[in-house]
Short mmCIF file of N, CA and C in Angstrom, two decimals:
data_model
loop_
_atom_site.label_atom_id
_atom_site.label_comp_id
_atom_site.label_asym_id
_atom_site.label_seq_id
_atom_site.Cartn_x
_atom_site.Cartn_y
_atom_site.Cartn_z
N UNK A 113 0.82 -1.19 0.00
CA UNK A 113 0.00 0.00 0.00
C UNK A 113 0.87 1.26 0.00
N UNK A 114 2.11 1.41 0.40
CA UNK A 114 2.77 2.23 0.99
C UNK A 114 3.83 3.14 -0.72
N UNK A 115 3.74 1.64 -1.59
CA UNK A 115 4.01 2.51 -2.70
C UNK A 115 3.14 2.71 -3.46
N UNK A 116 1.82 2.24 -3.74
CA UNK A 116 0.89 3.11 -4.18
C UNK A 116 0.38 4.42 -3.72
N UNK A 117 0.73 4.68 -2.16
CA UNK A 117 0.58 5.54 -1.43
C UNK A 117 1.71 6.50 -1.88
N UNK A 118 2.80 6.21 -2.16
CA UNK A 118 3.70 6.90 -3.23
C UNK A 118 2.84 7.64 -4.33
N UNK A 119 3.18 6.61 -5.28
CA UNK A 119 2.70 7.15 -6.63
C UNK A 119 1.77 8.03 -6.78
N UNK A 120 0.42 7.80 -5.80
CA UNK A 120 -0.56 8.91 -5.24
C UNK A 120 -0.19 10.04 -5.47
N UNK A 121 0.82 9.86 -4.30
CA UNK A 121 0.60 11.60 -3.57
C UNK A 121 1.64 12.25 -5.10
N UNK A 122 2.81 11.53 -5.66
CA UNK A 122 3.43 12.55 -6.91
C UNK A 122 2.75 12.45 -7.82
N UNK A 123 1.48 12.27 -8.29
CA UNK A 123 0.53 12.03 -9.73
C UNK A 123 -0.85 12.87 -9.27
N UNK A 124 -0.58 13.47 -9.57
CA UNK A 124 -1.58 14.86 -9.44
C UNK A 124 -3.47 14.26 -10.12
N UNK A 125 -2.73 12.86 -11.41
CA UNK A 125 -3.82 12.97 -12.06
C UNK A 125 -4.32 11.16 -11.28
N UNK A 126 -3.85 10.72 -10.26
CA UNK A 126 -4.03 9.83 -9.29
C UNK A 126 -5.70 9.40 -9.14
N UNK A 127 -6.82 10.30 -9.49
CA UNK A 127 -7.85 10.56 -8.87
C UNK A 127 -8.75 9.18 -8.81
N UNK A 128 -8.73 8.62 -10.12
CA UNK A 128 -9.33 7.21 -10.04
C UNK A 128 -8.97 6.06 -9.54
N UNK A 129 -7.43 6.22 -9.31
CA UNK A 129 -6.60 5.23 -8.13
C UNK A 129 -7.01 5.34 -7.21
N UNK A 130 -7.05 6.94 -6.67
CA UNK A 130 -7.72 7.40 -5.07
C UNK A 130 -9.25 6.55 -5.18
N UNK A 131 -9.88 6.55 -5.55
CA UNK A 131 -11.11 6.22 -5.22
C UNK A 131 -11.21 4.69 -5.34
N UNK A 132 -10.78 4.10 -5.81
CA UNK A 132 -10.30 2.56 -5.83
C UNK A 132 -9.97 1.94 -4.30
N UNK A 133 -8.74 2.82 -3.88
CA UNK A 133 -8.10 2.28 -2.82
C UNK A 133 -8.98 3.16 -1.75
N UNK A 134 -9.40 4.28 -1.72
CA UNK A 134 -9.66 4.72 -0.23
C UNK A 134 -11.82 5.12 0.17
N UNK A 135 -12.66 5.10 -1.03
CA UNK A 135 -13.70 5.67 -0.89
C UNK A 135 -14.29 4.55 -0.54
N UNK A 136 -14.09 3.12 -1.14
CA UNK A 136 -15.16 1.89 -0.39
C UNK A 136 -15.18 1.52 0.92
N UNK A 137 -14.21 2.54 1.88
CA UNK A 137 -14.27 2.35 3.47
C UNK A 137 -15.56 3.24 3.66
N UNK A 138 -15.97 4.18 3.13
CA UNK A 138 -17.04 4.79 3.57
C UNK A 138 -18.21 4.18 3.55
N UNK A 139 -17.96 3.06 2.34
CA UNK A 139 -19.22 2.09 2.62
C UNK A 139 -19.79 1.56 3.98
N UNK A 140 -18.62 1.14 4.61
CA UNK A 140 -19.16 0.57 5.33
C UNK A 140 -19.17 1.23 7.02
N UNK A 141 -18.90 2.59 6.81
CA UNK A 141 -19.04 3.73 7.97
C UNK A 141 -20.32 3.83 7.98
N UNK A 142 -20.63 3.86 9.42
CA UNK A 142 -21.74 4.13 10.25
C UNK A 142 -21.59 5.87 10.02
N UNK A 143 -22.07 6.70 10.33
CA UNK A 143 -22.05 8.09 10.39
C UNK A 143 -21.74 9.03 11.75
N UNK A 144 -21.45 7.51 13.06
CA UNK A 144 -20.47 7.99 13.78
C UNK A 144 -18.81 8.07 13.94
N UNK A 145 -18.73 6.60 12.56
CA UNK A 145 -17.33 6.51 12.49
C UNK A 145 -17.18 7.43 11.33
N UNK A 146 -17.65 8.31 10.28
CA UNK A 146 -17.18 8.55 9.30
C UNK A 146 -16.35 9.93 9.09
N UNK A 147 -16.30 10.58 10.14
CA UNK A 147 -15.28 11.54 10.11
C UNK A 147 -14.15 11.23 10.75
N UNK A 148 -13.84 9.92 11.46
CA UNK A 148 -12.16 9.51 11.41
C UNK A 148 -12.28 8.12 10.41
N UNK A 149 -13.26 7.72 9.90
CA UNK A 149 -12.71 7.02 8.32
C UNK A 149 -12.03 7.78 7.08
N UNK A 150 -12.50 9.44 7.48
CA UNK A 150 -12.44 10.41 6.50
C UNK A 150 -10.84 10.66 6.84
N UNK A 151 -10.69 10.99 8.20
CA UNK A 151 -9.62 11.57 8.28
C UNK A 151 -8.17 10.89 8.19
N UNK A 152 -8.72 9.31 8.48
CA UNK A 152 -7.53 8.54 8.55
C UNK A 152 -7.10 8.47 6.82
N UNK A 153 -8.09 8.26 6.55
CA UNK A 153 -7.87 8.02 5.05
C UNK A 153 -6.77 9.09 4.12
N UNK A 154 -7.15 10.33 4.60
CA UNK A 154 -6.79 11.20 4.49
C UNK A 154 -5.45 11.76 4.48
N UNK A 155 -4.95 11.46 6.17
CA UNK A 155 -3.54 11.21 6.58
C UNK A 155 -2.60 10.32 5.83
N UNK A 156 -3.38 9.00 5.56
CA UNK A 156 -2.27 8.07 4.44
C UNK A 156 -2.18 8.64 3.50
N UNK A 157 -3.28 9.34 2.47
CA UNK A 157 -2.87 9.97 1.83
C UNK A 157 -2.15 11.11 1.25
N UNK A 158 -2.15 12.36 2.05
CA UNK A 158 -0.92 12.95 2.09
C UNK A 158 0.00 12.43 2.99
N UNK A 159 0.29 12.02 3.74
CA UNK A 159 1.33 11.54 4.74
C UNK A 159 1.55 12.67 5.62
N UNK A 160 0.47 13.90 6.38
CA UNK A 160 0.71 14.59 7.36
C UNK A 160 0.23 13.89 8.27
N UNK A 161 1.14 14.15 9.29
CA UNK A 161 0.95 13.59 10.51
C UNK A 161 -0.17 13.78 11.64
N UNK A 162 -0.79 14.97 11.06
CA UNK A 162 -1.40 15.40 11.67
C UNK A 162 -2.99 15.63 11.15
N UNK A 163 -4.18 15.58 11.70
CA UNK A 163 -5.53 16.60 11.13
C UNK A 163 -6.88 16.53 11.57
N UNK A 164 -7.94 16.94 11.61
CA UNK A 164 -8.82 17.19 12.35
C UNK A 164 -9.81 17.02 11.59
N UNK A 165 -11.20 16.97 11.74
CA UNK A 165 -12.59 16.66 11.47
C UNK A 165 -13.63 17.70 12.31
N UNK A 166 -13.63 18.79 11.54
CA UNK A 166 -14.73 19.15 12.68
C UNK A 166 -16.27 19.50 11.72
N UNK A 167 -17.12 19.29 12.28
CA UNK A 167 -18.77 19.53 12.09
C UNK A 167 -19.15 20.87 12.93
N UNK A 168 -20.30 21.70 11.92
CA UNK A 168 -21.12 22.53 12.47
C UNK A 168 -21.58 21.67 13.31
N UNK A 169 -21.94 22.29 14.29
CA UNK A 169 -22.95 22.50 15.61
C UNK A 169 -23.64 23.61 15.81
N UNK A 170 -24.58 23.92 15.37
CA UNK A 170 -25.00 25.09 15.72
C UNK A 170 -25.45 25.51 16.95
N UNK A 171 -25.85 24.52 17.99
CA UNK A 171 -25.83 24.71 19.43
C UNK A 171 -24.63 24.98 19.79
N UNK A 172 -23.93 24.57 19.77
CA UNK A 172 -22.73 25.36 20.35
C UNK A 172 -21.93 26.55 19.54
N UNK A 173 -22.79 27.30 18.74
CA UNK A 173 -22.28 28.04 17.54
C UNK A 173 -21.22 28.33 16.94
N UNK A 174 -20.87 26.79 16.53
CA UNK A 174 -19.54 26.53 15.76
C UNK A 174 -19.34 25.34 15.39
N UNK A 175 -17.77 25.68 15.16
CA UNK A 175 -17.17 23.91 14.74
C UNK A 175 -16.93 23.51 15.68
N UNK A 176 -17.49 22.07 15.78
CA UNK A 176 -16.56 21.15 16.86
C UNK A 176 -16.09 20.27 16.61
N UNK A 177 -14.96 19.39 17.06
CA UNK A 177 -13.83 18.21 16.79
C UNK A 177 -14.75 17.10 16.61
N UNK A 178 -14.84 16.57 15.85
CA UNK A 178 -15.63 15.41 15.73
C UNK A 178 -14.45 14.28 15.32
N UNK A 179 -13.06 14.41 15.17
CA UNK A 179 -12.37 13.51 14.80
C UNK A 179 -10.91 13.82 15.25
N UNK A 180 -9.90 13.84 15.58
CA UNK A 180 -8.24 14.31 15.61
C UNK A 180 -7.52 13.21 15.79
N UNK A 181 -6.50 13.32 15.34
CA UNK A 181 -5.34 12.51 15.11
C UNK A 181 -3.79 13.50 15.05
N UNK A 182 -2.80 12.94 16.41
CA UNK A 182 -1.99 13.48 16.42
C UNK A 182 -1.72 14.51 16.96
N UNK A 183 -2.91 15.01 17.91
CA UNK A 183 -2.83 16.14 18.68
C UNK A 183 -2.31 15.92 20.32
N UNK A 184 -2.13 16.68 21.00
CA UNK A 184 -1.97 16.36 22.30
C UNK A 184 -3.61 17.35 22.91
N UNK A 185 -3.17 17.41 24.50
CA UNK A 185 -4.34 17.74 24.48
C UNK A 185 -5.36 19.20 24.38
N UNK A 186 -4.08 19.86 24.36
CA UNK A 186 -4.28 21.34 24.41
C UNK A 186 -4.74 21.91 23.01
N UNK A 187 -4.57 21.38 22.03
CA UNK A 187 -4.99 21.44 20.46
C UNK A 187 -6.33 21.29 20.66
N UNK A 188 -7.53 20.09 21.16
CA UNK A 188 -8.52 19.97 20.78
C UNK A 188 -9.07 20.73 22.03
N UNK A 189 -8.86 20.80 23.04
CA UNK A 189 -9.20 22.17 23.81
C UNK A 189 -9.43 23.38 23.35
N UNK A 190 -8.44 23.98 22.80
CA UNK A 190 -8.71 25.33 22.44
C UNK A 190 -9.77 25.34 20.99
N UNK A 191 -9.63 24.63 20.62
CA UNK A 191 -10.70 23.88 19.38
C UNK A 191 -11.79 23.49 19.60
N UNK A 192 -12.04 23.46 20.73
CA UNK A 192 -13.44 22.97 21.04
C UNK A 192 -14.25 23.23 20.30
N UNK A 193 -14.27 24.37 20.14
CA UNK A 193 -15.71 25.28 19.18
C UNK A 193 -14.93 26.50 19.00
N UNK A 194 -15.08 26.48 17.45
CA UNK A 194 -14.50 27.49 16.48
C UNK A 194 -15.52 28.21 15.89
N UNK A 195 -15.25 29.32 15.90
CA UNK A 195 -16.44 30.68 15.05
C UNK A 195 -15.78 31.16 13.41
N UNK A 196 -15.97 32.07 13.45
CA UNK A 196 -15.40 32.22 11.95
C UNK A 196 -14.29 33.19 11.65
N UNK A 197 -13.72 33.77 13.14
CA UNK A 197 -12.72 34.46 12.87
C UNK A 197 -11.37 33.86 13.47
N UNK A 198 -9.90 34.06 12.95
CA UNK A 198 -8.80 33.68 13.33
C UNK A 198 -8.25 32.88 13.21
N UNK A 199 -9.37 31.39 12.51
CA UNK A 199 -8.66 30.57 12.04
C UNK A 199 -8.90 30.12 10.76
N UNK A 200 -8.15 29.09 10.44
CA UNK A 200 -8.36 28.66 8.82
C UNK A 200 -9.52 27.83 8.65
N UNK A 201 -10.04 26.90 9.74
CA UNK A 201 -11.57 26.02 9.50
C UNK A 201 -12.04 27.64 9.84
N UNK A 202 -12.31 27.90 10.38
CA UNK A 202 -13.10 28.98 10.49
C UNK A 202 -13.36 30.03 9.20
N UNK A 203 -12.28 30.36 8.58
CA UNK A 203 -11.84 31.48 6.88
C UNK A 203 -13.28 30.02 6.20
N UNK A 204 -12.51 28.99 6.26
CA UNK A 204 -13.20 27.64 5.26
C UNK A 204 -14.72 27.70 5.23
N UNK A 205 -15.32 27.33 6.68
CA UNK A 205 -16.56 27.89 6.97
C UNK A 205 -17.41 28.99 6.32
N UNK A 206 -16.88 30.25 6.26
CA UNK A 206 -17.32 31.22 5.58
C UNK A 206 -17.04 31.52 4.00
N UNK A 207 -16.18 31.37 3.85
CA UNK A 207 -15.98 31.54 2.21
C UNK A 207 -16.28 29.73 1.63
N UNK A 208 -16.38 28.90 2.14
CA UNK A 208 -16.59 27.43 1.71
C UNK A 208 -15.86 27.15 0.32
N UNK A 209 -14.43 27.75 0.81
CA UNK A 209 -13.49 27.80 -0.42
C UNK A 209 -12.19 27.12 0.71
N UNK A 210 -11.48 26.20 -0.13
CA UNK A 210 -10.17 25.43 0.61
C UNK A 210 -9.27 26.66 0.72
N UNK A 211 -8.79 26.52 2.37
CA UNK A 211 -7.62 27.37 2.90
C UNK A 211 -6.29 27.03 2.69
N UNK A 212 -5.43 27.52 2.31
CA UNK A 212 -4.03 26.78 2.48
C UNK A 212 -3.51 27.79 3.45
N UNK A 213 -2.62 27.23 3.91
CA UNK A 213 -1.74 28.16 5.17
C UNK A 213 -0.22 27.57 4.94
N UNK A 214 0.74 28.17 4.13
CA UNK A 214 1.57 27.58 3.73
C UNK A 214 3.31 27.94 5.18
N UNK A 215 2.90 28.35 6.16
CA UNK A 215 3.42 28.65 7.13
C UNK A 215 2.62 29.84 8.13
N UNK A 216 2.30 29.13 9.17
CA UNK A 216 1.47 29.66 10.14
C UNK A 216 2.03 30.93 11.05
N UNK A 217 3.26 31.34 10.75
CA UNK A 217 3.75 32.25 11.73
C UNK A 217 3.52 33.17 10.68
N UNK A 218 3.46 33.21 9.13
CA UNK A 218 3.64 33.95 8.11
C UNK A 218 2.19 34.50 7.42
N UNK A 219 1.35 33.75 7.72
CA UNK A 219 0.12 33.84 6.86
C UNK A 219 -0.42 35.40 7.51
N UNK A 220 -1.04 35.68 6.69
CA UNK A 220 -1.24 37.43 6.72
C UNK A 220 -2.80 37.62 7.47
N UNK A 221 -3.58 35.78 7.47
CA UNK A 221 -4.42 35.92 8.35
C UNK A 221 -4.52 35.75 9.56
N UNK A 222 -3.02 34.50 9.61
CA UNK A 222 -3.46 33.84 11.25
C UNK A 222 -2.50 34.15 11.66
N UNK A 223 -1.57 34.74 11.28
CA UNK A 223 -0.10 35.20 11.99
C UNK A 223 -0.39 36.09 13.57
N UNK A 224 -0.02 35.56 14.48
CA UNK A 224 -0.20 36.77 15.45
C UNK A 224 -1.40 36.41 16.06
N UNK A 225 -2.56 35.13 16.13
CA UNK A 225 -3.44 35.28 16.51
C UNK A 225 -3.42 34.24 17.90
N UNK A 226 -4.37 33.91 18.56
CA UNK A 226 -3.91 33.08 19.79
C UNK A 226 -3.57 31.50 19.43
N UNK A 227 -4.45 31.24 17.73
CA UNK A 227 -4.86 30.32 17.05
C UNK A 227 -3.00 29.85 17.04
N UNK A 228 -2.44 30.71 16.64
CA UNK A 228 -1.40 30.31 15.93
C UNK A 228 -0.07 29.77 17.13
N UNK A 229 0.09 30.53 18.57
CA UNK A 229 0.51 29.62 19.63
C UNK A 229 0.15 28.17 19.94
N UNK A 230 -1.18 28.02 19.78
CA UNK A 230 -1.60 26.49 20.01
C UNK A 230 -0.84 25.92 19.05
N UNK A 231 -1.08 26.61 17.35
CA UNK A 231 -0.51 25.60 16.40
C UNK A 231 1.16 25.43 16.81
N UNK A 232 1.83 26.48 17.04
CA UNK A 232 3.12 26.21 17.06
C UNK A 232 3.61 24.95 17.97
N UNK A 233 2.85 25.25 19.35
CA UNK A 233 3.02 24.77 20.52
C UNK A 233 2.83 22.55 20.05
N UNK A 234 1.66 22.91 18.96
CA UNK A 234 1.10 21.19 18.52
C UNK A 234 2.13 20.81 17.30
N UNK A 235 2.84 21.97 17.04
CA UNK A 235 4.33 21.78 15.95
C UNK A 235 3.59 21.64 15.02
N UNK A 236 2.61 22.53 14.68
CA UNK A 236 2.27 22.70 13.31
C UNK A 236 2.74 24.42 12.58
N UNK A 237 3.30 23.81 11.26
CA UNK A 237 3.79 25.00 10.63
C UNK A 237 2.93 25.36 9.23
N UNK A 238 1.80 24.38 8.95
CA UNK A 238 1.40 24.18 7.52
C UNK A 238 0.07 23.80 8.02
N UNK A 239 -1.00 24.23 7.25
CA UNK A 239 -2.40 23.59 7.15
C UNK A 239 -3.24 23.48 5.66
N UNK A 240 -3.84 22.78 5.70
CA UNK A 240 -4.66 22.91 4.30
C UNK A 240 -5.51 22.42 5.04
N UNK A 241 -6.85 23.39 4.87
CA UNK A 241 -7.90 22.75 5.31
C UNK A 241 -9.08 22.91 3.66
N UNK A 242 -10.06 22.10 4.21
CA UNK A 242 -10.86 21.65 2.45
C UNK A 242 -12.47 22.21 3.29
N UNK A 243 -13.56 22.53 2.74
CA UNK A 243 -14.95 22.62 3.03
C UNK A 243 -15.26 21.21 3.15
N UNK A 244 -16.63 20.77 3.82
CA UNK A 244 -17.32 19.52 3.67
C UNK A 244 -18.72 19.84 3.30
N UNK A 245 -19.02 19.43 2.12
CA UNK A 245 -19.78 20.08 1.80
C UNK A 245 -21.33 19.05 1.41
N UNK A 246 -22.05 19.16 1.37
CA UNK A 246 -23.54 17.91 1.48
C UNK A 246 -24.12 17.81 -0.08
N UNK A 247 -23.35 18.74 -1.03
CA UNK A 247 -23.86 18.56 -2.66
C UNK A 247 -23.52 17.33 -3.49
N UNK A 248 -23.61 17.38 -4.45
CA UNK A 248 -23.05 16.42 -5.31
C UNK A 248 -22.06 17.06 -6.02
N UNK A 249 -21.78 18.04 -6.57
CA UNK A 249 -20.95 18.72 -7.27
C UNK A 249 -19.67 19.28 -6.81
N UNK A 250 -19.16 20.23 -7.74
CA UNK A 250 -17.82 20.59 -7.21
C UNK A 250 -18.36 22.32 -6.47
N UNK A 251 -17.94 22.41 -5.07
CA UNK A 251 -18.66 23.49 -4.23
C UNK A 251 -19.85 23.71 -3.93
N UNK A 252 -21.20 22.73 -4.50
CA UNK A 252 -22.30 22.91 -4.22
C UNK A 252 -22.71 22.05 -2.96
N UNK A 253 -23.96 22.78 -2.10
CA UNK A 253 -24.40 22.06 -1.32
C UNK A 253 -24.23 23.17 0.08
N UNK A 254 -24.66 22.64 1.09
CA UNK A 254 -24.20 23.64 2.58
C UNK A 254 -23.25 23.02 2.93
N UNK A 255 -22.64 23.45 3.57
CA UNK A 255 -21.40 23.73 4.75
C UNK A 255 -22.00 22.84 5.58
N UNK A 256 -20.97 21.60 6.45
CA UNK A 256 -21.10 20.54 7.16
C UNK A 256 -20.33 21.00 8.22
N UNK A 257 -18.88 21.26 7.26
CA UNK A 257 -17.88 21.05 8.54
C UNK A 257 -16.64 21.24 7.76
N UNK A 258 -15.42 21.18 8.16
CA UNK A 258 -14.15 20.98 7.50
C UNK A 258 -13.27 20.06 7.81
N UNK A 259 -12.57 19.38 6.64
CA UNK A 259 -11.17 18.18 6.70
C UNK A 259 -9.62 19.14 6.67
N UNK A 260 -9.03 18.97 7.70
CA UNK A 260 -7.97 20.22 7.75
C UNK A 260 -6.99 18.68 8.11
N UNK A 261 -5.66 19.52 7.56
CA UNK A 261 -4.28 18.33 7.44
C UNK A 261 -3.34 19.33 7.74
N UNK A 262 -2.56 19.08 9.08
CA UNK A 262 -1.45 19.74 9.36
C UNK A 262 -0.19 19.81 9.26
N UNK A 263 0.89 20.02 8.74
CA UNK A 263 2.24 19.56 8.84
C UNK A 263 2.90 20.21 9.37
N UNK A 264 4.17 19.45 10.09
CA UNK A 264 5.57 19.90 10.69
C UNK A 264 6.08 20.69 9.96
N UNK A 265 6.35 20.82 9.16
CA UNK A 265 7.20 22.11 8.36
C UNK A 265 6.80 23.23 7.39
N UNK A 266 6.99 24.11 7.69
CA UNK A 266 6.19 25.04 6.50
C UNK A 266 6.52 24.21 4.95
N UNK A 267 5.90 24.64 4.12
CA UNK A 267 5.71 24.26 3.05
C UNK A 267 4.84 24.74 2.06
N UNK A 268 5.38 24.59 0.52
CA UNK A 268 4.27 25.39 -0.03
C UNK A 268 3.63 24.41 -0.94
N UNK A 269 1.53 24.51 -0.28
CA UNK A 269 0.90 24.09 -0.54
C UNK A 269 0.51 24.04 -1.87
N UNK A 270 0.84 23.70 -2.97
CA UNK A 270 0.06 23.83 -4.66
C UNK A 270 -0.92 23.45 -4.89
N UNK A 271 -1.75 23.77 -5.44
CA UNK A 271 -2.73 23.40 -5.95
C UNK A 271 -2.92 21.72 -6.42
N UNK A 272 -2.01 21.11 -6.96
CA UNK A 272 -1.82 19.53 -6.55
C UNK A 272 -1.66 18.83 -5.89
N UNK A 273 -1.31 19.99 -4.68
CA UNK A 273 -1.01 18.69 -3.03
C UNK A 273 -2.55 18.99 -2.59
N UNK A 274 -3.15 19.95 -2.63
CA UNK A 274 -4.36 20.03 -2.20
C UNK A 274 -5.33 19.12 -2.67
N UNK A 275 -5.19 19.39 -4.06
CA UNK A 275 -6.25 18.76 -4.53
C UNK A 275 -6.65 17.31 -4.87
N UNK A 276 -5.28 16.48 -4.29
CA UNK A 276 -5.68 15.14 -3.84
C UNK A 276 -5.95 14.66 -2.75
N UNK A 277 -6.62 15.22 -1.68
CA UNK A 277 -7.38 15.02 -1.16
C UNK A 277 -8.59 15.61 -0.72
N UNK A 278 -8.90 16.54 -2.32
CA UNK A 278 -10.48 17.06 -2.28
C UNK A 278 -11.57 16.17 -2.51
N UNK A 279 -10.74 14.90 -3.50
CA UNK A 279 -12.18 13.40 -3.45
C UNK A 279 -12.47 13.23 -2.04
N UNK A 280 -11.50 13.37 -1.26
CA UNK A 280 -12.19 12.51 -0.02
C UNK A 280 -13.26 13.36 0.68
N UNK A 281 -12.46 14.82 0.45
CA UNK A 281 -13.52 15.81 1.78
C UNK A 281 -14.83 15.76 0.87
N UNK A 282 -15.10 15.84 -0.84
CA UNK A 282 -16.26 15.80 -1.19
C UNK A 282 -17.31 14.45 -0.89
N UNK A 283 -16.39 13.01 -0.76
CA UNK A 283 -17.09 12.40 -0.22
C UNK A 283 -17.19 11.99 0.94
N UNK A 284 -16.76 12.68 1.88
CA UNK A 284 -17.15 12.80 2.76
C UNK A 284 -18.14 13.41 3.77
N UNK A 285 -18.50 14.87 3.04
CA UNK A 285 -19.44 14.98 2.85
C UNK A 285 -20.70 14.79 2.33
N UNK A 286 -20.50 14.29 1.28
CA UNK A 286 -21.75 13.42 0.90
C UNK A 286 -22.49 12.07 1.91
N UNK A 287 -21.05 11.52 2.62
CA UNK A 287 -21.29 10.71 3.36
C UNK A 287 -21.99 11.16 4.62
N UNK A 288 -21.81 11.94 5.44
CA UNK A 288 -22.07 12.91 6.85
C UNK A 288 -23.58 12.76 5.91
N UNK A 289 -24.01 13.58 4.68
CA UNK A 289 -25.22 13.86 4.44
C UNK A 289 -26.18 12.84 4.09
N UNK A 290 -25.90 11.30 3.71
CA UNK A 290 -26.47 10.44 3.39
C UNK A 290 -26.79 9.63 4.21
N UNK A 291 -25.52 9.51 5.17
CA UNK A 291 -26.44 9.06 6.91
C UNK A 291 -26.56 9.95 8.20
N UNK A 292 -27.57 11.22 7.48
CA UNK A 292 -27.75 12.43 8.77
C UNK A 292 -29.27 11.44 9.29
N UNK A 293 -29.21 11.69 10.55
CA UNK A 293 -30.77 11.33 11.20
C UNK A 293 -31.66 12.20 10.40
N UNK A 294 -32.70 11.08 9.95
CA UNK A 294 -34.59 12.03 9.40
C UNK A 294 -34.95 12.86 10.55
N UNK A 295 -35.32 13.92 10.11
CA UNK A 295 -35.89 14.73 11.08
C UNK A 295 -37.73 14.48 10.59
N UNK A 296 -38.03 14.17 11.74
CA UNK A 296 -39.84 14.03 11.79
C UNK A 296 -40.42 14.81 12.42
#
């Protein structure tokens, strides 16, 4: 797995491999496991060590962690519930456009914010976070939640490291939306 997990991540045009090897786990996710089926999946596929799952809540008026991997404990603390200013799920949330943060001490949004001590402190220097979105299409649908992937070293995010793992956050959202409880 580990060199197809290669070839992946340097083949930009990978996309029908990706879905071969990683989307038939969602089959068989319940819709409590499916935001760390999402996220694990995720992690093999870029190989950051790090990333999070969080869902609207609107009772608690925000995002909350519904999944992490690789955090200690002060990361999903201060994360508890995210609004829409200061951080990058939060930028994601509102514009429901993928964030890149190609070094967190540098970014012209989160530089300087309290957001960005936690990240340093969890040794994150890099984020890409993606929308989760409940459409079928590419950006359509509401806002669920966001798939965010962290890395140790700054780095600059391209548009091809991102965008292999936008199959997953789109079906992943589809997934969150196909087993939401009926409301009666």
């Amino acid at each position: 797995m580990d060199e197809r997990l290669e070839r992946l991540r340097s083949d930009g045009d990978g996309i029908s491999a990706l879905r071969r090897l990683f989307l038939p786990a969602f089959a068989q996710a319940d819709r409590g496991s499916i935001p760390d089926t999402g996220l694990r999946a995720t992690l093999d596929l870029t190989g950051a060590g790090m990333g999070n799952v969080q869902l609207l809540d609107e009772a608690a008026g925000g995002l909350t962690i519904a999944a992490q991997h690789g955090f200690d404990r002060s990361f999903p603390d201060f994360f508890a519930v995210v609004g829409d200013d200061g951080t990058a799920c939060g930028r994601v949330m509102r514009t429901r456009a993928p964030v890149l943060v190609h070094d967190v001490e540098r970014d012209r949004f989160l530089a300087r914010t309290p957001a960005t001590r936690v990240l340093l402190e969890a040794g994150v220097r890099a984020v890409c976070s993606l929308p989760l979105l409940d459409g079928d299409g590419d950006g359509d649908g509401a806002a669920l939640g966001v798939l965010s992937v962290h890395y140790r070293a700054a780095r600059e995010l391209t548009d091809a490291k991102y965008r292999l793992p936008e199959p997953l956050s789109h079906r992943l959202g589809r997934s969150l939306r196909d087993r939401a409880p009926e409301v009666r």
